[in-house]
Coordinates of C-alpha atoms in Angstrom, one line a residue:
M207 CA -0.2 -34.4 -25.9
A208 CA 2.2 -31.4 -26.0
T209 CA 4.0 -30.0 -23.0
V210 CA 5.9 -26.7 -22.7
E211 CA 8.3 -26.4 -19.8
L212 CA 9.3 -23.0 -18.4
R213 CA 11.8 -22.5 -15.6
F214 CA 12.8 -19.1 -14.2
S215 CA 14.8 -17.8 -11.3
A216 CA 12.7 -16.8 -8.4
L217 CA 12.5 -13.1 -9.1
P218 CA 9.2 -11.1 -9.3
E219 CA 10.2 -9.6 -12.7
H220 CA 9.9 -13.1 -14.3
V221 CA 6.3 -13.6 -13.3
R222 CA 5.1 -11.4 -16.1
T223 CA 6.9 -13.5 -18.7
A224 CA 5.3 -16.6 -17.3
R225 CA 1.9 -15.1 -17.5
L226 CA 2.4 -14.0 -21.2
V227 CA 3.7 -17.5 -22.2
A228 CA 0.9 -19.3 -20.4
A229 CA -1.7 -17.1 -22.1
A230 CA -0.2 -17.7 -25.5
V231 CA 0.1 -21.4 -25.1
A232 CA -3.5 -21.6 -23.6
R233 CA -4.8 -19.7 -26.7
R234 CA -3.0 -22.1 -29.0
A235 CA -4.3 -25.1 -27.1
G236 CA -7.9 -24.0 -27.6
V237 CA -8.8 -22.4 -24.2
D238 CA -11.8 -20.1 -24.7
E239 CA -10.8 -16.5 -25.4
A240 CA -13.1 -15.3 -22.6
V241 CA -11.1 -17.3 -20.1
L242 CA -7.6 -16.2 -21.0
D243 CA -7.6 -13.3 -18.5
E244 CA -8.4 -15.8 -15.8
V245 CA -5.5 -18.0 -17.0
R246 CA -3.2 -15.0 -16.9
L247 CA -4.3 -13.9 -13.4
A248 CA -4.2 -17.5 -12.0
V249 CA -0.7 -18.2 -13.4
G250 CA 0.5 -14.8 -12.1
E251 CA -0.8 -15.5 -8.6
A252 CA 0.7 -19.1 -8.6
C253 CA 4.1 -17.9 -9.8
T254 CA 4.1 -15.0 -7.4
R255 CA 3.4 -17.4 -4.6
A256 CA 6.2 -19.8 -5.7
V257 CA 8.7 -16.9 -6.0
G258 CA 7.8 -15.7 -2.5
L259 CA 8.2 -19.2 -1.1
H260 CA 11.6 -19.5 -2.7
Q261 CA 12.8 -16.1 -1.6
N262 CA 11.5 -16.5 2.0
G263 CA 13.2 -19.9 2.2
G264 CA 16.5 -18.8 0.6
I265 CA 16.0 -21.4 -2.2
T266 CA 18.0 -20.7 -5.4
A267 CA 16.4 -23.4 -7.5
P268 CA 14.2 -22.1 -10.3
V269 CA 10.4 -22.0 -10.3
Q270 CA 9.0 -24.6 -12.8
V271 CA 5.9 -24.0 -14.9
L272 CA 4.5 -26.9 -17.1
L273 CA 1.9 -26.0 -19.7
I274 CA 0.2 -29.3 -20.7
E275 CA -2.1 -29.7 -23.7
E276 CA -4.2 -32.8 -23.5
E277 CA -7.3 -34.0 -25.2
K278 CA -10.2 -31.6 -24.3
Q279 CA -8.2 -29.9 -21.5
F280 CA -5.3 -27.6 -20.8
S281 CA -3.4 -27.7 -17.5
I282 CA -0.8 -25.5 -16.0
E283 CA 1.4 -26.8 -13.1
V284 CA 3.4 -24.3 -11.1
G285 CA 6.0 -26.1 -8.9
D286 CA 8.2 -24.8 -6.1
E287 CA 11.0 -26.4 -4.1
A288 CA 10.0 -24.9 -0.7
P289 CA 9.7 -27.6 1.9
R290 CA 6.5 -27.5 4.0
S291 CA 6.2 -28.6 7.6
S292 CA 3.1 -28.8 9.8
P293 CA 2.4 -25.7 12.0
G294 CA 3.0 -27.8 15.1
D295 CA 6.7 -28.3 14.1
R296 CA 7.6 -24.6 14.5
A297 CA 8.9 -22.9 17.6
P298 CA 6.7 -20.3 19.3
G299 CA 7.7 -16.6 19.4
A300 CA 8.6 -14.0 16.8
A301 CA 9.4 -16.6 14.2
G302 CA 6.0 -18.1 14.8
E303 CA 4.3 -14.8 14.2
E304 CA 6.3 -14.3 11.0
F305 CA 5.3 -17.9 9.9
D306 CA 1.6 -17.0 10.7
A307 CA 1.8 -13.9 8.4
E308 CA 3.4 -15.9 5.6
A309 CA 0.8 -18.7 6.0
E310 CA -2.0 -16.1 5.9
E311 CA -0.6 -14.6 2.7
D312 CA -0.2 -18.1 1.2
E313 CA -3.9 -18.9 2.0
M314 CA -5.0 -15.7 0.5
G315 CA -3.1 -16.4 -2.8
L316 CA -4.6 -19.9 -2.9
A317 CA -8.1 -18.4 -2.3
V318 CA -7.6 -16.1 -5.3
I319 CA -6.5 -19.0 -7.5
S320 CA -9.5 -21.1 -6.4
G321 CA -11.8 -18.2 -7.2
L322 CA -10.3 -17.9 -10.8
V323 CA -10.1 -21.6 -11.6
D324 CA -12.7 -24.3 -11.2
D325 CA -10.3 -27.3 -11.3
V326 CA -7.4 -26.7 -8.9
E327 CA -5.2 -29.2 -7.1
V328 CA -2.6 -28.1 -4.5
T329 CA 0.0 -30.5 -3.2
A330 CA 2.8 -29.8 -0.8
G331 CA 5.4 -31.8 1.1
E332 CA 9.0 -31.8 2.4
H333 CA 10.4 -31.4 -1.2
G334 CA 8.2 -28.6 -2.3
G335 CA 4.7 -28.0 -3.7
Q336 CA 2.7 -27.8 -6.8
I337 CA -0.5 -26.1 -8.0
R338 CA -2.2 -27.7 -10.9
M339 CA -4.9 -25.7 -12.7
T340 CA -7.0 -27.1 -15.5
W341 CA -9.3 -25.6 -18.1
P342 CA -11.5 -27.2 -20.8
T343 CA -10.5 -26.6 -24.4
T344 CA -12.3 -26.7 -27.7
S345 CA -10.6 -28.5 -30.6
P346 CA -8.0 -26.3 -32.3
A347 CA -9.8 -26.7 -35.6
A348 CA -13.0 -25.3 -34.1
A349 CA -11.1 -22.5 -32.5
L350 CA -9.8 -21.4 -35.9
S351 CA -13.1 -21.4 -37.8

């Protein structure tokens, strides 16, 4: 099992690099060539979401992307350090309306990712969140022949 770890500061201009690295590692891991565009788009969406959460929360920690090659599957985990609280914990008013807009945008991003990737797990808590996306692979030897 091989793992590539990528960390980048939460700036939109770094998302493109994450997409390119993810596609290159996915290709090497044996992800079907026809699925690579979906990998690029899903990683771009997940990283853009993490960057937005960091920027909105004033978090200076880097966004973390793990590219994990396992037997017969390739996974990408995009992690953020933005704490999540339940909607009932927030105060009503203008801040609540801003929270609603951010939550709606967040849900839209997750819907796009779910549309691109069959196997998606989303976790979130007080220490941040993670999106894990998994694709099947062919053996590297079969991919080269």
